[in-house]
Amino acid sequence: MKRFFLIILGLASVLMNAQTQIIAHRGYFRAETPAPQNSIEALKNAQQLMVYGSEVDIRLTADGVPVAVHDEHHGDMEVSETSYAGLLKLKLSNGENLPTLESYVQQATQNDAVKLIVELKPAKSPELETMLVQKASDIIQKYNQELHTEFISFSLHICKEIKRLRPDAVVLYLNGDLSPTQLKAAGLNGLDYHYKILTETQPDWIREAGELGLITNSWTVNDPQIYQQLKNKGINFVTTDVPNILKNK
Ligand code: MG
């Protein structure tokens, strides 16, 4: 009897592990030919690697253009205080123009198998955040990419705005301070938290989220041992700088 349970436990663990999928953090930028983070080239690399998704950070320029950039600054220019034309004065290290979300979505249409995971960065006011959500949603709709795109944000306002505009969209919260029960009550689809929260501070949250039908993801998981710990807990996704390595684990 004991052996039977061990077999069942083993099967359950294999099934849970099989569910864990990989998202390339800011595109697959540590490829054989390294690409700048959040560049179109990094997205193309992730598309070639055939992972579940490729994540990208999006901010709004002073003239309201959603662009792919992680930091508040592009060179010494503050993105939210500079027009897109102004930001174009500084190219990425591979010679690309600072990508717009629109160019990113256009590239995403080239590969139906790799989703675009759009991180909408918090802005200086709720009004600007609402504008960012509206513009991003319009661009995604323009290219019929609703089913090919998922959203993440540290801003609860942004998460709720996306759900208000697009109730069917998948929206995960990044900030780590809400429990699975609170996320469920807020109407979001799940959590995408720093791995230390899910392995150390709140070791039951992956299980609790699963029981509530919520999706679980974690960042930025580059260590195969941490990846294994999260897989053993039954996590759905991890977001990583080394998708090529974790993909084969
Ligand atoms: Mg990000």
mmCIF file of C-alpha atoms and ligand atoms in Angstrom:
data_model
loop_
_atom_site.group_PDB
_atom_site.id
_atom_site.type_symbol
_atom_site.label_atom_id
_atom_site.label_comp_id
_atom_site.label_asym_id
_atom_site.label_seq_id
_atom_site.Cartn_x
_atom_site.Cartn_y
_atom_site.Cartn_z
ATOM 1 C CA MET A 1 0.000 0.000 0.000
ATOM 2 C CA LYS A 2 2.816 2.357 0.960
ATOM 3 C CA ARG A 3 4.471 1.678 -2.393
ATOM 4 C CA PHE A 4 1.223 2.512 -4.189
ATOM 5 C CA PHE A 5 1.065 5.915 -2.489
ATOM 6 C CA LEU A 6 4.698 6.583 -3.293
ATOM 7 C CA ILE A 7 3.994 5.880 -6.970
ATOM 8 C CA ILE A 8 0.955 8.187 -6.912
ATOM 9 C CA LEU A 9 3.028 10.874 -5.154
ATOM 10 C CA GLY A 10 5.765 10.464 -7.739
ATOM 11 C CA LEU A 11 3.287 10.755 -10.620
ATOM 12 C CA ALA A 12 1.694 13.828 -9.060
ATOM 13 C CA SER A 13 5.090 15.459 -8.721
ATOM 14 C CA VAL A 14 5.974 14.649 -12.366
ATOM 15 C CA LEU A 15 2.671 16.146 -13.504
ATOM 16 C CA MET A 16 3.183 19.271 -11.394
ATOM 17 C CA ASN A 17 6.715 19.693 -12.697
ATOM 18 C CA ALA A 18 5.550 19.215 -16.255
ATOM 19 C CA GLN A 19 3.266 22.195 -15.838
ATOM 20 C CA THR A 20 6.053 24.676 -15.090
ATOM 21 C CA GLN A 21 6.709 26.871 -18.105
ATOM 22 C CA ILE A 22 9.435 29.363 -18.900
ATOM 23 C CA ILE A 23 9.181 33.086 -19.578
ATOM 24 C CA ALA A 24 12.221 34.959 -20.885
ATOM 25 C CA HIS A 25 12.819 38.037 -18.694
ATOM 26 C CA ARG A 26 13.119 41.192 -20.866
ATOM 27 C CA GLY A 27 13.453 38.892 -23.890
ATOM 28 C CA TYR A 28 16.210 36.305 -24.228
ATOM 29 C CA PHE A 29 19.046 38.806 -23.979
ATOM 30 C CA ARG A 30 21.825 36.448 -22.832
ATOM 31 C CA ALA A 31 21.718 34.553 -26.121
ATOM 32 C CA GLU A 32 24.798 33.371 -28.012
ATOM 33 C CA THR A 33 24.895 36.814 -29.566
ATOM 34 C CA PRO A 34 23.852 38.964 -26.579
ATOM 35 C CA ALA A 35 21.077 41.472 -27.265
ATOM 36 C CA PRO A 36 20.077 44.554 -25.250
ATOM 37 C CA GLN A 37 17.339 43.864 -22.686
ATOM 38 C CA ASN A 38 13.850 44.659 -24.004
ATOM 39 C CA SER A 39 15.155 44.973 -27.584
ATOM 40 C CA ILE A 40 13.282 43.508 -30.556
ATOM 41 C CA GLU A 41 16.317 41.296 -31.082
ATOM 42 C CA ALA A 42 15.877 39.882 -27.542
ATOM 43 C CA LEU A 43 12.243 39.093 -28.366
ATOM 44 C CA LYS A 44 13.313 37.385 -31.607
ATOM 45 C CA ASN A 45 15.798 35.279 -29.608
ATOM 46 C CA ALA A 46 13.014 34.182 -27.236
ATOM 47 C CA GLN A 47 10.835 33.338 -30.223
ATOM 48 C CA GLN A 48 13.606 31.140 -31.638
ATOM 49 C CA LEU A 49 14.068 29.448 -28.266
ATOM 50 C CA MET A 50 10.346 28.616 -28.230
ATOM 51 C CA VAL A 51 9.580 29.332 -24.592
ATOM 52 C CA TYR A 52 6.065 30.044 -23.269
ATOM 53 C CA GLY A 53 6.516 33.791 -23.273
ATOM 54 C CA SER A 54 8.810 36.785 -23.567
ATOM 55 C CA GLU A 55 8.464 39.542 -20.991
ATOM 56 C CA VAL A 56 8.878 43.253 -21.784
ATOM 57 C CA ASP A 57 8.796 46.411 -19.631
ATOM 58 C CA ILE A 58 6.618 49.238 -20.913
ATOM 59 C CA ARG A 59 6.583 52.939 -19.954
ATOM 60 C CA LEU A 60 4.847 55.987 -21.397
ATOM 61 C CA THR A 61 6.862 58.825 -22.981
ATOM 62 C CA ALA A 62 5.999 62.499 -22.312
ATOM 63 C CA ASP A 63 3.978 62.532 -25.560
ATOM 64 C CA GLY A 64 2.108 59.332 -24.670
ATOM 65 C CA VAL A 65 3.962 56.649 -26.644
ATOM 66 C CA PRO A 66 4.303 53.272 -24.857
ATOM 67 C CA VAL A 67 7.965 52.220 -25.196
ATOM 68 C CA ALA A 68 9.967 49.149 -24.180
ATOM 69 C CA VAL A 69 12.384 50.232 -21.456
ATOM 70 C CA HIS A 70 13.003 48.969 -17.928
ATOM 71 C CA ASP A 71 14.527 51.974 -16.146
ATOM 72 C CA GLU A 72 12.905 55.348 -15.590
ATOM 73 C CA HIS A 73 15.771 56.774 -17.654
ATOM 74 C CA HIS A 74 16.986 56.068 -21.180
ATOM 75 C CA GLY A 75 20.592 57.262 -20.996
ATOM 76 C CA ASP A 76 20.298 60.541 -19.090
ATOM 77 C CA MET A 77 16.767 61.234 -20.383
ATOM 78 C CA GLU A 78 13.793 60.616 -18.105
ATOM 79 C CA VAL A 79 11.399 58.594 -20.252
ATOM 80 C CA SER A 80 8.205 60.118 -18.812
ATOM 81 C CA GLU A 81 9.551 63.668 -19.334
ATOM 82 C CA THR A 82 10.920 63.166 -22.880
ATOM 83 C CA SER A 83 9.116 62.860 -26.207
ATOM 84 C CA TYR A 84 9.575 59.693 -28.246
ATOM 85 C CA ALA A 85 11.439 61.738 -30.886
ATOM 86 C CA GLY A 86 13.779 62.932 -28.141
ATOM 87 C CA LEU A 87 14.406 59.383 -26.870
ATOM 88 C CA LEU A 88 15.293 58.252 -30.408
ATOM 89 C CA LYS A 89 18.479 60.326 -30.189
ATOM 90 C CA LEU A 90 19.999 57.478 -28.164
ATOM 91 C CA LYS A 91 20.029 54.094 -29.910
ATOM 92 C CA LEU A 92 20.269 50.743 -28.137
ATOM 93 C CA SER A 93 23.745 49.185 -28.074
ATOM 94 C CA ASN A 94 22.868 46.962 -31.062
ATOM 95 C CA GLY A 95 21.833 49.966 -33.154
ATOM 96 C CA GLU A 96 18.056 49.481 -32.700
ATOM 97 C CA ASN A 97 15.808 52.431 -32.030
ATOM 98 C CA LEU A 98 14.239 52.350 -28.572
ATOM 99 C CA PRO A 99 11.343 49.994 -29.407
ATOM 100 C CA THR A 100 7.751 51.111 -29.119
ATOM 101 C CA LEU A 101 5.182 48.685 -27.724
ATOM 102 C CA GLU A 102 3.664 48.764 -31.204
ATOM 103 C CA SER A 103 6.872 47.468 -32.825
ATOM 104 C CA TYR A 104 7.074 44.831 -30.082
ATOM 105 C CA VAL A 105 3.518 43.667 -30.736
ATOM 106 C CA GLN A 106 4.214 43.603 -34.495
ATOM 107 C CA GLN A 107 7.152 41.266 -33.860
ATOM 108 C CA ALA A 108 5.000 39.167 -31.498
ATOM 109 C CA THR A 109 2.583 38.503 -34.383
ATOM 110 C CA GLN A 110 5.422 36.631 -36.135
ATOM 111 C CA ASN A 111 5.246 33.695 -33.719
ATOM 112 C CA ASP A 112 1.927 32.499 -32.336
ATOM 113 C CA ALA A 113 3.612 30.006 -30.005
ATOM 114 C CA VAL A 114 5.463 32.558 -27.850
ATOM 115 C CA LYS A 115 3.258 34.922 -25.839
ATOM 116 C CA LEU A 116 4.114 38.511 -25.082
ATOM 117 C CA ILE A 117 4.126 39.164 -21.325
ATOM 118 C CA VAL A 118 3.620 42.920 -21.017
ATOM 119 C CA GLU A 119 4.780 44.540 -17.785
ATOM 120 C CA LEU A 120 3.186 47.966 -17.442
ATOM 121 C CA LYS A 121 5.437 50.033 -15.176
ATOM 122 C CA PRO A 122 3.919 52.221 -12.438
ATOM 123 C CA ALA A 123 3.638 55.882 -13.484
ATOM 124 C CA LYS A 124 3.633 59.172 -11.577
ATOM 125 C CA SER A 125 -0.144 59.357 -11.163
ATOM 126 C CA PRO A 126 -3.172 57.057 -11.417
ATOM 127 C CA GLU A 127 -4.308 59.116 -14.438
ATOM 128 C CA LEU A 128 -1.055 58.390 -16.291
ATOM 129 C CA GLU A 129 -1.349 54.719 -15.358
ATOM 130 C CA THR A 130 -4.901 54.630 -16.725
ATOM 131 C CA MET A 131 -3.619 56.223 -19.955
ATOM 132 C CA LEU A 132 -0.823 53.635 -20.206
ATOM 133 C CA VAL A 133 -3.330 50.786 -19.838
ATOM 134 C CA GLN A 134 -5.663 52.286 -22.453
ATOM 135 C CA LYS A 135 -2.881 52.838 -25.001
ATOM 136 C CA ALA A 136 -1.364 49.391 -24.481
ATOM 137 C CA SER A 137 -4.774 47.756 -24.778
ATOM 138 C CA ASP A 138 -5.540 49.676 -28.004
ATOM 139 C CA ILE A 139 -2.257 48.599 -29.619
ATOM 140 C CA ILE A 140 -2.775 44.943 -28.688
ATOM 141 C CA GLN A 141 -6.327 45.069 -30.047
ATOM 142 C CA LYS A 142 -5.174 46.751 -33.286
ATOM 143 C CA TYR A 143 -3.061 43.661 -34.068
ATOM 144 C CA ASN A 144 -5.624 41.155 -32.733
ATOM 145 C CA GLN A 145 -3.144 39.973 -30.120
ATOM 146 C CA GLU A 146 -5.550 39.786 -27.158
ATOM 147 C CA LEU A 147 -5.143 36.025 -26.775
ATOM 148 C CA HIS A 148 -1.425 36.213 -27.388
ATOM 149 C CA THR A 149 -0.679 38.732 -24.642
ATOM 150 C CA GLU A 150 -0.687 38.620 -20.838
ATOM 151 C CA PHE A 151 -0.101 41.428 -18.347
ATOM 152 C CA ILE A 152 1.886 41.946 -15.155
ATOM 153 C CA SER A 153 2.348 45.034 -12.974
ATOM 154 C CA PHE A 154 3.615 46.223 -9.587
ATOM 155 C CA SER A 155 0.734 48.727 -9.583
ATOM 156 C CA LEU A 156 -2.574 47.402 -8.261
ATOM 157 C CA HIS A 157 -4.313 50.304 -10.016
ATOM 158 C CA ILE A 158 -2.841 49.218 -13.361
ATOM 159 C CA CYS A 159 -3.855 45.586 -12.744
ATOM 160 C CA LYS A 160 -7.423 46.595 -11.903
ATOM 161 C CA GLU A 161 -7.646 48.970 -14.882
ATOM 162 C CA ILE A 162 -6.639 46.189 -17.284
ATOM 163 C CA LYS A 163 -9.345 43.915 -15.839
ATOM 164 C CA ARG A 164 -11.885 46.752 -16.076
ATOM 165 C CA LEU A 165 -11.132 47.306 -19.780
ATOM 166 C CA ARG A 166 -10.481 43.683 -20.674
ATOM 167 C CA PRO A 167 -12.121 41.286 -18.195
ATOM 168 C CA ASP A 168 -10.801 38.282 -20.141
ATOM 169 C CA ALA A 169 -7.154 39.381 -20.011
ATOM 170 C CA VAL A 170 -4.713 37.433 -17.847
ATOM 171 C CA VAL A 171 -3.339 39.847 -15.223
ATOM 172 C CA LEU A 172 -0.779 38.913 -12.551
ATOM 173 C CA TYR A 173 0.311 41.170 -9.688
ATOM 174 C CA LEU A 174 4.042 41.618 -9.005
ATOM 175 C CA ASN A 175 4.401 43.497 -5.747
ATOM 176 C CA GLY A 176 4.435 40.560 -3.343
ATOM 177 C CA ASP A 177 2.266 42.137 -0.626
ATOM 178 C CA LEU A 178 -1.126 40.562 -1.362
ATOM 179 C CA SER A 179 -2.097 37.019 -0.362
ATOM 180 C CA PRO A 180 -3.766 34.662 -2.838
ATOM 181 C CA THR A 181 -7.107 35.309 -1.094
ATOM 182 C CA GLN A 182 -6.670 39.081 -1.492
ATOM 183 C CA LEU A 183 -5.735 38.706 -5.174
ATOM 184 C CA LYS A 184 -8.777 36.555 -5.792
ATOM 185 C CA ALA A 185 -10.980 39.173 -4.092
ATOM 186 C CA ALA A 186 -9.391 41.898 -6.262
ATOM 187 C CA GLY A 187 -10.444 39.958 -9.372
ATOM 188 C CA LEU A 188 -6.904 39.312 -10.624
ATOM 189 C CA ASN A 189 -5.707 36.064 -12.217
ATOM 190 C CA GLY A 190 -2.761 35.393 -9.969
ATOM 191 C CA LEU A 191 0.616 36.347 -8.599
ATOM 192 C CA ASP A 192 4.097 36.840 -10.021
ATOM 193 C CA TYR A 193 6.315 37.323 -6.967
ATOM 194 C CA HIS A 194 10.009 37.412 -6.093
ATOM 195 C CA TYR A 195 11.142 33.847 -5.456
ATOM 196 C CA LYS A 196 12.180 34.585 -1.859
ATOM 197 C CA ILE A 197 8.574 35.400 -0.983
ATOM 198 C CA LEU A 198 7.406 32.070 -2.396
ATOM 199 C CA THR A 199 10.244 29.929 -1.013
ATOM 200 C CA GLU A 200 10.942 31.653 2.347
ATOM 201 C CA THR A 201 8.469 34.278 3.572
ATOM 202 C CA GLN A 202 5.214 32.716 2.362
ATOM 203 C CA PRO A 203 6.020 29.102 1.516
ATOM 204 C CA ASP A 204 2.311 28.148 1.309
ATOM 205 C CA TRP A 205 1.216 30.788 -1.197
ATOM 206 C CA ILE A 206 1.864 28.697 -4.337
ATOM 207 C CA ARG A 207 -0.335 25.908 -2.974
ATOM 208 C CA GLU A 208 -2.990 28.332 -1.691
ATOM 209 C CA ALA A 209 -3.062 30.154 -5.035
ATOM 210 C CA GLY A 210 -3.472 26.845 -6.853
ATOM 211 C CA GLU A 211 -6.381 25.875 -4.615
ATOM 212 C CA LEU A 212 -8.069 29.192 -5.459
ATOM 213 C CA GLY A 213 -7.567 28.623 -9.199
ATOM 214 C CA LEU A 214 -4.976 31.394 -9.449
ATOM 215 C CA ILE A 215 -1.897 31.354 -11.699
ATOM 216 C CA THR A 216 1.582 31.439 -10.112
ATOM 217 C CA ASN A 217 4.793 32.874 -11.542
ATOM 218 C CA SER A 218 8.080 33.984 -9.950
ATOM 219 C CA TRP A 219 10.983 36.331 -10.810
ATOM 220 C CA THR A 220 13.843 36.391 -11.479
ATOM 221 C CA VAL A 221 14.684 32.706 -11.219
ATOM 222 C CA ASN A 222 18.184 32.092 -12.593
ATOM 223 C CA ASP A 223 19.396 29.414 -10.152
ATOM 224 C CA PRO A 224 18.394 25.862 -11.204
ATOM 225 C CA GLN A 225 18.101 24.858 -7.516
ATOM 226 C CA ILE A 226 15.574 27.622 -6.808
ATOM 227 C CA TYR A 227 13.785 26.619 -10.001
ATOM 228 C CA GLN A 228 13.549 23.046 -8.719
ATOM 229 C CA GLN A 229 12.208 24.230 -5.326
ATOM 230 C CA LEU A 230 9.479 26.242 -7.052
ATOM 231 C CA LYS A 231 8.663 23.375 -9.421
ATOM 232 C CA ASN A 232 8.308 21.026 -6.446
ATOM 233 C CA LYS A 233 5.759 23.445 -5.002
ATOM 234 C CA GLY A 234 3.836 23.224 -8.286
ATOM 235 C CA ILE A 235 4.490 26.709 -9.683
ATOM 236 C CA ASN A 236 2.991 27.340 -13.131
ATOM 237 C CA PHE A 237 5.681 29.673 -14.542
ATOM 238 C CA VAL A 238 9.072 31.144 -13.795
ATOM 239 C CA THR A 239 10.544 34.272 -15.349
ATOM 240 C CA THR A 240 14.276 33.986 -15.986
ATOM 241 C CA ASP A 241 17.343 35.559 -17.569
ATOM 242 C CA VAL A 242 18.522 32.041 -18.522
ATOM 243 C CA PRO A 243 15.541 30.486 -20.340
ATOM 244 C CA ASN A 244 17.923 28.331 -22.388
ATOM 245 C CA ILE A 245 19.212 26.633 -19.217
ATOM 246 C CA LEU A 246 15.937 26.212 -17.288
ATOM 247 C CA LYS A 247 14.107 25.032 -20.392
ATOM 248 C CA ASN A 248 16.032 21.774 -20.279
ATOM 249 C CA LYS A 249 15.849 21.195 -16.491
HETATM 250 MG MG MG B 1 9.867 43.460 -15.992
#
